[in-house]
CSV table of C-alpha atoms in Angstrom, one decimal:
chain,number,residue,atom,x,y,z
A,640,MET,CA,14.7,-11.5,-12.9
A,641,ASP,CA,11.2,-13.9,-11.5
A,642,LYS,CA,10.4,-15.6,-14.7
A,643,GLN,CA,6.9,-16.1,-14.1
A,644,LYS,CA,6.3,-12.1,-13.3
A,645,LEU,CA,8.2,-10.8,-15.7
A,646,ASN,CA,6.4,-13.3,-18.7
A,647,ALA,CA,3.5,-11.6,-17.0
A,648,VAL,CA,4.3,-8.4,-17.7
A,649,LEU,CA,5.6,-9.2,-21.3
A,650,SER,CA,2.4,-11.2,-22.7
A,651,ALA,CA,0.7,-7.5,-21.5
A,652,MET,CA,2.9,-5.3,-23.2
A,653,GLU,CA,2.3,-8.1,-26.3
A,654,GLU,CA,-1.6,-6.8,-25.5
A,655,LYS,CA,-1.4,-3.2,-26.4
A,656,TRP,CA,1.1,-4.0,-29.2
A,657,ILE,CA,3.9,-2.3,-27.1
A,658,PRO,CA,7.5,-3.2,-28.2
A,659,GLN,CA,10.0,-2.2,-25.6
A,660,MET,CA,9.0,-0.4,-22.1
A,661,ILE,CA,11.6,1.1,-19.7
A,662,ILE,CA,10.6,0.8,-15.9
A,663,SER,CA,11.9,3.0,-13.6
A,664,ASP,CA,10.3,2.8,-10.3
A,665,PRO,CA,12.2,0.4,-7.5
A,666,ALA,CA,9.4,-1.1,-5.8
A,667,VAL,CA,8.8,-2.4,-9.5
A,668,ILE,CA,12.5,-3.5,-9.7
A,669,PHE,CA,12.8,-5.0,-7.5
A,670,TYR,CA,9.3,-6.8,-8.1
A,671,LEU,CA,10.7,-8.3,-11.1
A,672,THR,CA,14.6,-9.0,-10.2
A,673,GLY,CA,14.5,-9.3,-6.4
A,674,ALA,CA,17.1,-6.0,-5.9
A,675,TRP,CA,16.1,-3.4,-3.9
A,676,ILE,CA,18.0,-0.1,-5.5
A,677,ARG,CA,17.5,3.0,-4.4
A,678,PRO,CA,19.0,5.7,-7.0
A,679,GLY,CA,18.5,8.9,-5.2
A,680,GLU,CA,18.4,11.2,-7.8
A,681,ARG,CA,20.1,9.0,-10.5
A,682,LEU,CA,19.4,7.1,-13.3
A,683,LEU,CA,17.7,3.9,-13.1
A,684,VAL,CA,15.9,2.0,-15.6
A,685,LEU,CA,15.1,-1.6,-16.3
A,686,TYR,CA,14.7,-1.9,-19.9
A,687,LEU,CA,11.9,-4.3,-21.5
A,688,ASN,CA,11.7,-5.3,-24.8
A,689,LYS,CA,9.5,-8.0,-26.2
A,690,ASP,CA,12.2,-9.9,-28.1
A,691,GLY,CA,14.5,-10.6,-25.2
A,692,ASN,CA,16.9,-7.8,-25.1
A,693,HIS,CA,16.4,-6.8,-21.7
A,694,ARG,CA,18.8,-4.1,-19.5
A,695,LEU,CA,19.4,-3.2,-16.1
A,696,LEU,CA,21.0,0.8,-16.0
A,697,VAL,CA,22.7,1.2,-13.0
A,698,ASN,CA,25.0,4.0,-11.6
A,699,ASP,CA,28.8,2.5,-10.8
A,700,LEU,CA,28.3,3.4,-7.1
A,701,PHE,CA,24.8,1.1,-7.0
A,702,ARG,CA,27.2,-2.0,-8.0
A,703,GLN,CA,25.3,-5.5,-7.8
A,704,THR,CA,26.9,-8.5,-6.1
A,705,LYS,CA,24.4,-11.3,-7.2
A,706,ASP,CA,23.1,-12.7,-10.2
A,707,LEU,CA,20.1,-10.5,-11.3
A,708,GLY,CA,19.3,-12.6,-14.6
A,709,VAL,CA,18.8,-10.0,-16.6
A,710,GLU,CA,22.5,-7.8,-18.4
A,711,ILE,CA,23.9,-4.7,-16.2
A,712,GLN,CA,24.9,-1.9,-18.0
A,713,TYR,CA,26.7,0.4,-15.2
A,714,TYR,CA,27.4,4.3,-16.2
A,715,ASN,CA,29.5,6.5,-14.2
A,716,ASP,CA,28.5,10.4,-13.0
A,717,THR,CA,30.7,11.6,-16.3
A,718,GLN,CA,28.4,9.5,-18.9
A,719,ASP,CA,25.2,10.4,-20.0
A,720,GLY,CA,22.5,8.0,-19.1
A,721,VAL,CA,20.0,8.1,-21.2
A,722,GLU,CA,22.3,8.5,-24.3
A,723,ILE,CA,23.5,5.0,-23.8
A,724,LEU,CA,20.0,3.8,-22.5
A,725,SER,CA,19.0,4.8,-25.8
A,726,ARG,CA,21.5,2.6,-27.7
A,727,PHE,CA,19.6,-0.5,-26.3
A,728,MET,CA,15.9,0.9,-28.2
A,729,GLU,CA,14.3,0.5,-31.3
A,730,LYS,CA,14.2,3.9,-33.0
A,731,ASP,CA,11.2,3.9,-34.7
A,732,ALA,CA,9.1,1.9,-32.4
A,733,PRO,CA,6.3,3.1,-29.2
A,734,VAL,CA,8.3,3.1,-25.8
A,735,ALA,CA,5.7,2.7,-22.8
A,736,VAL,CA,7.5,5.1,-20.2
A,737,ASP,CA,6.2,4.5,-16.2
A,738,LYS,CA,4.9,7.3,-14.6
A,739,ASN,CA,7.5,8.1,-12.2
A,740,TRP,CA,10.5,8.1,-14.1
A,741,PRO,CA,11.7,12.8,-14.1
A,742,ALA,CA,11.1,14.7,-17.1
A,743,ARG,CA,14.8,15.6,-17.4
A,744,PHE,CA,15.1,12.3,-18.0
A,745,LEU,CA,12.1,11.8,-20.9
A,746,LEU,CA,12.7,14.8,-22.2
A,747,ARG,CA,16.3,13.8,-22.7
A,748,LEU,CA,15.5,10.5,-24.3
A,749,GLN,CA,13.3,12.3,-26.5
A,750,GLU,CA,15.3,14.7,-27.4
A,751,LEU,CA,17.5,12.0,-29.1
A,752,ASN,CA,14.6,10.4,-31.1
A,753,ALA,CA,15.4,7.4,-29.3
A,754,ALA,CA,11.6,5.8,-30.2
A,755,GLY,CA,8.8,6.4,-32.1
A,756,CYS,CA,6.5,7.3,-29.6
A,757,TYR,CA,5.8,7.3,-26.0
A,758,VAL,CA,3.3,6.3,-23.9
A,759,ASN,CA,2.3,5.6,-20.2
A,760,SER,CA,3.2,2.0,-19.3
A,761,SER,CA,2.3,2.2,-15.5
A,762,ALA,CA,-1.0,0.3,-16.2
A,763,ILE,CA,0.2,-2.6,-17.5
A,764,VAL,CA,2.9,-3.3,-14.6
A,765,ASP,CA,0.3,-1.8,-11.9
A,766,GLY,CA,-2.2,-4.5,-13.3
A,767,VAL,CA,0.2,-7.2,-13.1
A,768,ARG,CA,1.4,-6.0,-9.4
A,769,GLN,CA,-2.5,-6.6,-8.4
A,770,ILE,CA,-2.4,-10.4,-9.0
A,771,LYS,CA,-0.5,-11.6,-6.5
A,772,THR,CA,1.3,-14.8,-6.8
A,773,PRO,CA,1.5,-17.2,-4.4
A,774,ASP,CA,4.5,-16.6,-2.4
A,775,GLU,CA,3.2,-13.2,-2.3
A,776,GLN,CA,0.4,-14.2,-0.8
A,777,GLU,CA,1.9,-16.1,1.8
A,778,ARG,CA,4.0,-13.5,2.8
A,779,MET,CA,1.2,-10.9,2.8
A,780,ARG,CA,-0.1,-13.6,5.4
A,781,VAL,CA,3.3,-13.5,7.6
A,782,ALA,CA,3.1,-10.0,8.2
A,783,SER,CA,-0.7,-9.5,8.9
A,784,LYS,CA,-0.2,-12.2,11.3
A,785,LEU,CA,2.2,-9.9,13.3
A,786,ASN,CA,0.2,-7.2,13.0
A,787,ASP,CA,-2.4,-8.8,14.5
A,788,ALA,CA,-0.1,-9.6,17.4
A,789,VAL,CA,1.2,-6.4,17.5
A,790,MET,CA,-1.7,-5.0,18.0
A,791,GLU,CA,-2.5,-6.9,20.7
A,792,LYS,CA,0.6,-5.9,22.6
A,793,LEU,CA,-0.1,-2.3,21.4
A,794,VAL,CA,-4.1,-2.1,22.7
A,795,GLY,CA,-2.5,-3.5,26.0
A,796,ALA,CA,-0.4,-0.3,26.3
A,797,LEU,CA,-2.8,2.3,26.2
A,798,SER,CA,-3.6,1.8,30.0
A,799,GLU,CA,-0.1,3.1,31.2
A,800,ASP,CA,-1.1,6.6,30.4
A,801,HIS,CA,1.0,7.3,27.1
A,802,THR,CA,0.9,9.5,24.4
A,803,GLU,CA,0.6,9.6,21.1
A,804,LEU,CA,4.1,10.0,20.3
A,805,GLU,CA,5.0,7.9,22.8
A,806,LEU,CA,2.4,4.9,21.4
A,807,LYS,CA,4.3,5.8,18.1
A,808,ASP,CA,7.2,4.7,19.9
A,809,ILE,CA,6.3,1.9,21.6
A,810,LEU,CA,5.1,0.8,18.2
A,811,LEU,CA,8.6,0.5,16.7
A,812,LYS,CA,9.5,-1.5,18.9
A,813,LEU,CA,6.8,-4.3,19.1
A,814,TYR,CA,7.4,-4.6,15.1
A,815,THR,CA,11.2,-5.0,15.8
A,816,ASP,CA,10.7,-7.0,18.2
A,817,ALA,CA,8.3,-8.9,16.1
A,818,GLY,CA,11.2,-9.5,13.5
A,819,CYS,CA,9.5,-7.1,11.1
A,820,GLU,CA,12.0,-4.4,8.9
A,821,GLY,CA,9.8,-1.3,10.4
A,822,PHE,CA,6.8,0.6,9.7
A,823,SER,CA,5.1,0.1,6.1
A,824,PHE,CA,3.7,3.9,6.8
A,825,GLU,CA,3.5,6.2,9.4
A,826,PRO,CA,1.1,4.9,11.9
A,827,ILE,CA,-2.1,6.9,13.6
A,828,THR,CA,-2.2,6.5,17.1
A,829,ALA,CA,-4.8,9.4,17.9
A,830,PHE,CA,-7.3,10.1,20.9
A,831,ALA,CA,-10.8,11.5,21.1
A,832,GLY,CA,-10.9,15.1,19.0
A,833,ASN,CA,-7.6,13.5,17.4
A,834,ALA,CA,-9.4,10.2,16.1
A,835,ALA,CA,-12.0,12.5,13.5
A,836,ASP,CA,-8.9,13.4,11.8
A,837,PRO,CA,-8.8,10.4,9.5
A,838,HIS,CA,-4.6,11.0,8.7
A,839,HIS,CA,-3.9,12.8,12.0
A,840,GLU,CA,-0.1,12.8,13.1
A,841,PRO,CA,0.8,11.8,16.5
A,842,ASP,CA,1.7,14.3,18.9
A,843,ALA,CA,2.4,14.6,22.9
A,844,SER,CA,-1.9,14.5,23.5
A,845,ARG,CA,-2.5,12.0,26.2
A,846,GLY,CA,-5.7,9.9,26.1
A,847,LYS,CA,-8.4,10.6,28.7
A,848,PHE,CA,-11.3,8.5,30.5
A,849,GLY,CA,-14.0,8.1,27.6
A,850,ASP,CA,-11.6,8.9,24.7
A,851,CYS,CA,-12.0,6.9,21.4
A,852,VAL,CA,-8.6,5.7,19.9
A,853,VAL,CA,-8.0,5.5,16.8
A,854,LEU,CA,-5.2,2.4,16.0
A,855,ASP,CA,-4.1,2.5,11.9
A,856,ILE,CA,-0.6,0.7,11.8
A,857,GLY,CA,1.8,-1.7,9.7
A,858,GLY,CA,4.7,-3.0,9.2
A,859,LEU,CA,6.8,-4.2,6.7
A,860,LYS,CA,8.1,-7.6,7.0
A,861,GLY,CA,9.9,-9.9,4.6
A,862,ASP,CA,9.4,-7.0,2.1
A,863,TYR,CA,5.9,-6.9,1.9
A,864,CYS,CA,3.1,-4.2,4.2
A,865,SER,CA,0.6,-4.8,6.6
A,866,ASP,CA,-2.3,-2.6,7.4
A,867,MET,CA,-4.8,-2.3,10.1
A,868,THR,CA,-7.1,-0.2,11.6
A,869,ARG,CA,-9.0,-0.4,15.4
A,870,THR,CA,-10.9,1.9,17.8
A,871,VAL,CA,-11.1,1.3,20.9
A,872,PHE,CA,-12.3,2.9,23.8
A,873,LEU,CA,-10.4,4.0,27.2
A,874,GLY,CA,-12.8,3.3,30.5
A,875,THR,CA,-16.2,3.9,29.6
A,876,VAL,CA,-17.8,4.3,26.1
A,877,SER,CA,-21.1,6.3,26.0
A,878,GLN,CA,-24.6,5.6,23.9
A,879,ARG,CA,-23.5,7.5,20.8
A,880,GLN,CA,-20.2,6.7,20.7
A,881,ARG,CA,-21.2,3.2,21.1
A,882,GLU,CA,-24.1,3.7,18.2
A,883,ILE,CA,-20.9,4.9,15.6
A,884,TYR,CA,-18.7,2.0,16.5
A,885,GLU,CA,-21.5,-0.5,15.6
A,886,ILE,CA,-22.4,1.1,12.3
A,887,VAL,CA,-18.5,1.5,11.2
A,888,ARG,CA,-18.5,-2.7,11.7
A,889,GLU,CA,-21.6,-3.6,10.6
A,890,ALA,CA,-19.7,-1.6,7.1
A,891,ASN,CA,-16.9,-3.0,7.5
A,892,LEU,CA,-18.1,-6.3,7.5
A,893,ARG,CA,-20.5,-6.0,4.7
A,894,GLY,CA,-17.5,-4.7,2.9
A,895,ILE,CA,-15.9,-7.5,3.1
A,896,ALA,CA,-18.9,-9.6,2.0
A,897,ALA,CA,-18.7,-7.8,-1.6
A,898,ALA,CA,-15.1,-8.1,-2.0
A,899,LYS,CA,-15.5,-11.2,-4.2
A,900,PRO,CA,-14.1,-12.0,-7.8
A,901,GLY,CA,-16.9,-10.8,-10.6
A,902,ASN,CA,-17.7,-7.8,-8.3
A,903,ARG,CA,-16.2,-4.2,-9.0
A,904,MET,CA,-14.1,-2.3,-7.1
A,905,CYS,CA,-16.6,0.6,-6.3
A,906,ASP,CA,-19.6,-2.5,-5.0
A,907,VAL,CA,-17.3,-3.0,-2.4
A,908,ASP,CA,-17.4,1.0,-1.6
A,909,ASN,CA,-20.9,1.2,-2.2
A,910,ALA,CA,-21.4,-2.0,0.4
A,911,ALA,CA,-19.7,0.0,3.0
A,912,ARG,CA,-20.7,3.8,1.8
A,913,GLY,CA,-24.4,2.7,1.2
A,914,TYR,CA,-24.6,1.8,4.5
A,915,ILE,CA,-23.5,4.3,6.6
A,916,GLU,CA,-25.2,6.9,4.7
A,917,GLU,CA,-28.4,4.6,5.3
A,918,LYS,CA,-28.0,5.5,9.2
A,919,GLY,CA,-27.7,8.8,8.9
A,920,PHE,CA,-23.8,9.6,8.5
A,921,GLY,CA,-22.4,9.6,4.6
A,922,LYS,CA,-20.7,13.1,5.5
A,923,TYR,CA,-18.8,11.4,8.0
A,924,PHE,CA,-17.4,9.1,5.9
A,925,THR,CA,-15.0,11.2,4.2
A,926,HIS,CA,-12.5,8.7,2.4
A,927,ARG,CA,-12.4,6.1,0.0
A,928,THR,CA,-12.9,3.3,1.7
A,929,GLY,CA,-9.6,1.1,0.7
A,930,HIS,CA,-6.2,0.7,-1.1
A,931,SER,CA,-4.7,-2.4,-3.0
A,932,ILE,CA,-1.6,-3.2,-1.2
A,933,GLY,CA,1.7,-5.0,-1.1
A,934,LEU,CA,5.5,-4.1,-1.6
A,935,GLU,CA,3.4,-0.9,-1.0
A,936,VAL,CA,1.5,-0.1,1.3
A,937,HIS,CA,-1.1,2.1,-1.4
A,938,GLU,CA,-0.6,0.0,-5.0
A,939,ALA,CA,-2.2,0.7,-7.6
A,940,GLY,CA,-6.6,-0.3,-7.7
A,941,ASP,CA,-8.8,1.5,-5.0
A,942,VAL,CA,-12.0,0.7,-3.8
A,943,SER,CA,-13.7,3.7,-3.9
A,944,ALA,CA,-16.9,4.8,-5.9
A,945,VAL,CA,-15.1,5.8,-9.7
A,946,ASN,CA,-13.7,2.3,-9.9
A,947,GLN,CA,-15.6,0.0,-12.0
A,948,ALA,CA,-12.5,-2.3,-12.1
A,949,ILE,CA,-13.7,-6.1,-12.2
A,950,ILE,CA,-12.5,-8.0,-9.3
A,951,ARG,CA,-9.9,-11.3,-10.0
A,952,PRO,CA,-8.1,-13.7,-7.5
A,953,GLY,CA,-5.5,-12.7,-6.5
A,954,GLN,CA,-6.2,-9.3,-5.4
A,955,CYS,CA,-5.3,-8.0,-1.7
A,956,PHE,CA,-6.7,-4.7,-0.4
A,957,SER,CA,-8.2,-3.1,2.5
A,958,VAL,CA,-11.7,-2.5,3.5
A,959,GLU,CA,-11.8,0.3,5.8
A,960,PRO,CA,-15.3,2.5,6.4
A,961,GLY,CA,-15.1,5.0,9.2
A,962,ILE,CA,-17.2,7.6,10.8
A,963,TYR,CA,-15.0,11.2,11.9
A,964,ILE,CA,-17.2,14.0,13.3
A,965,PRO,CA,-14.9,16.4,15.0
A,966,GLU,CA,-17.9,18.7,16.8
A,967,GLU,CA,-18.4,15.9,19.3
A,968,ASN,CA,-14.6,14.8,19.5
A,969,ILE,CA,-15.7,11.1,18.0
A,970,GLY,CA,-13.4,9.6,15.4
A,971,VAL,CA,-14.3,5.4,14.5
A,972,ARG,CA,-11.8,3.1,11.6
A,973,ILE,CA,-12.4,0.0,11.5
A,974,GLU,CA,-9.8,-1.9,8.9
A,975,ASP,CA,-9.3,-5.9,7.3
A,976,LEU,CA,-7.2,-6.8,4.6
A,977,VAL,CA,-8.9,-9.2,2.4
A,978,LEU,CA,-7.4,-11.2,0.1
A,979,ILE,CA,-9.6,-12.5,-3.3
A,980,THR,CA,-9.3,-16.4,-3.4
A,981,GLU,CA,-11.6,-17.9,-6.6
A,982,ASP,CA,-15.1,-18.0,-4.6
A,983,GLY,CA,-14.6,-14.9,-1.9
A,984,CYS,CA,-11.9,-14.1,-0.2
A,985,GLU,CA,-9.8,-14.5,2.7
A,986,VAL,CA,-9.7,-11.9,6.0
A,987,LEU,CA,-6.0,-12.0,6.6
A,988,ASN,CA,-6.2,-9.5,9.5
A,989,HIS,CA,-7.8,-11.6,12.9
A,990,TYR,CA,-7.5,-9.2,15.5
A,991,PRO,CA,-10.7,-9.2,17.4
A,992,LYS,CA,-13.6,-6.6,16.4
A,993,ASP,CA,-16.1,-6.4,18.8
A,994,LEU,CA,-16.0,-2.7,21.0
A,995,GLN,CA,-13.4,-3.2,23.8
A,996,VAL,CA,-13.3,-0.4,26.4
A,997,ILE,CA,-9.4,-0.3,28.2
A,998,PRO,CA,-9.6,0.3,32.0
A,999,PHE,CA,-8.1,3.3,32.3
A,1000,PRO,CA,-8.5,6.0,35.4
A,1001,GLU,CA,-11.5,8.6,35.4
A,1002,LYS,CA,-9.6,12.1,37.0
A,1003,GLY,CA,-10.9,14.8,38.4
């Protein structure tokens, strides 16, 4: 196991007076062991103990060929995996269980009286994962650099009159060609009124002269996620579109400026949202300003009005304000990832944010 990450989790357990922990989330198990194990409906548990009696409980179908730095206990489909797990546990001590463990396993463990009490462990592990190690930080830089290059090529394809779904297909090939493992999330390629839906799913719509285009894209590289949004315009841009675009761009810049150690996550949200509200578009900014990111595109720790957590060096999150006006067929979002440094933040995306008008034919 990664000793630096493991020791950080064990230290956090000690601070919370937690002597043992059950981890079932495959992403967290990969985070600690370097092995992606996707068990489907079968039991998968990394058991941690303050005294070092760690075990990885894995079904026989997922035999590991590498040394993961932890003793592996295999079980088969005819065995009660939860009962086997209970044998390792301290019967009278509290156990922390992560939020993703299916109830059928937890209820069985409780039937076996395997621990003194049960508490949620996710806040402990999530807090450790928020602070990216130097290796993780470099992986985030690499993923975002590739995303910049892919965005440039995708924007270049807009003049070719593709549907939203065709753009999604083009995007997947661009990521593959760039050496990525695929999408880090389902992308948004949205024209005109579709751009006014913050979570639009690409369809057969085609862009037309004067449309705004929202491109929210991310790729997976070296197991780490990228995420970026840019909004461009086809053929021409109206004064109304330009006004809204510049407001969102300034909100993005203000949010980034507030992303520094000692500030709170809600301060970043307020910096971006407050400016949009000041300009009279507050009701059209309908989602949080951002989310943490790393191994997963949405990790614990959002950039919202209610998150008063203090920002710390090593955190990585998005700053993505937007204005969405369906009745005007206008949607604008601008998103960058920031990596918190000792005295501010490093913006991981470098694709330009100046307003772009893409050459596009005016038909009919």
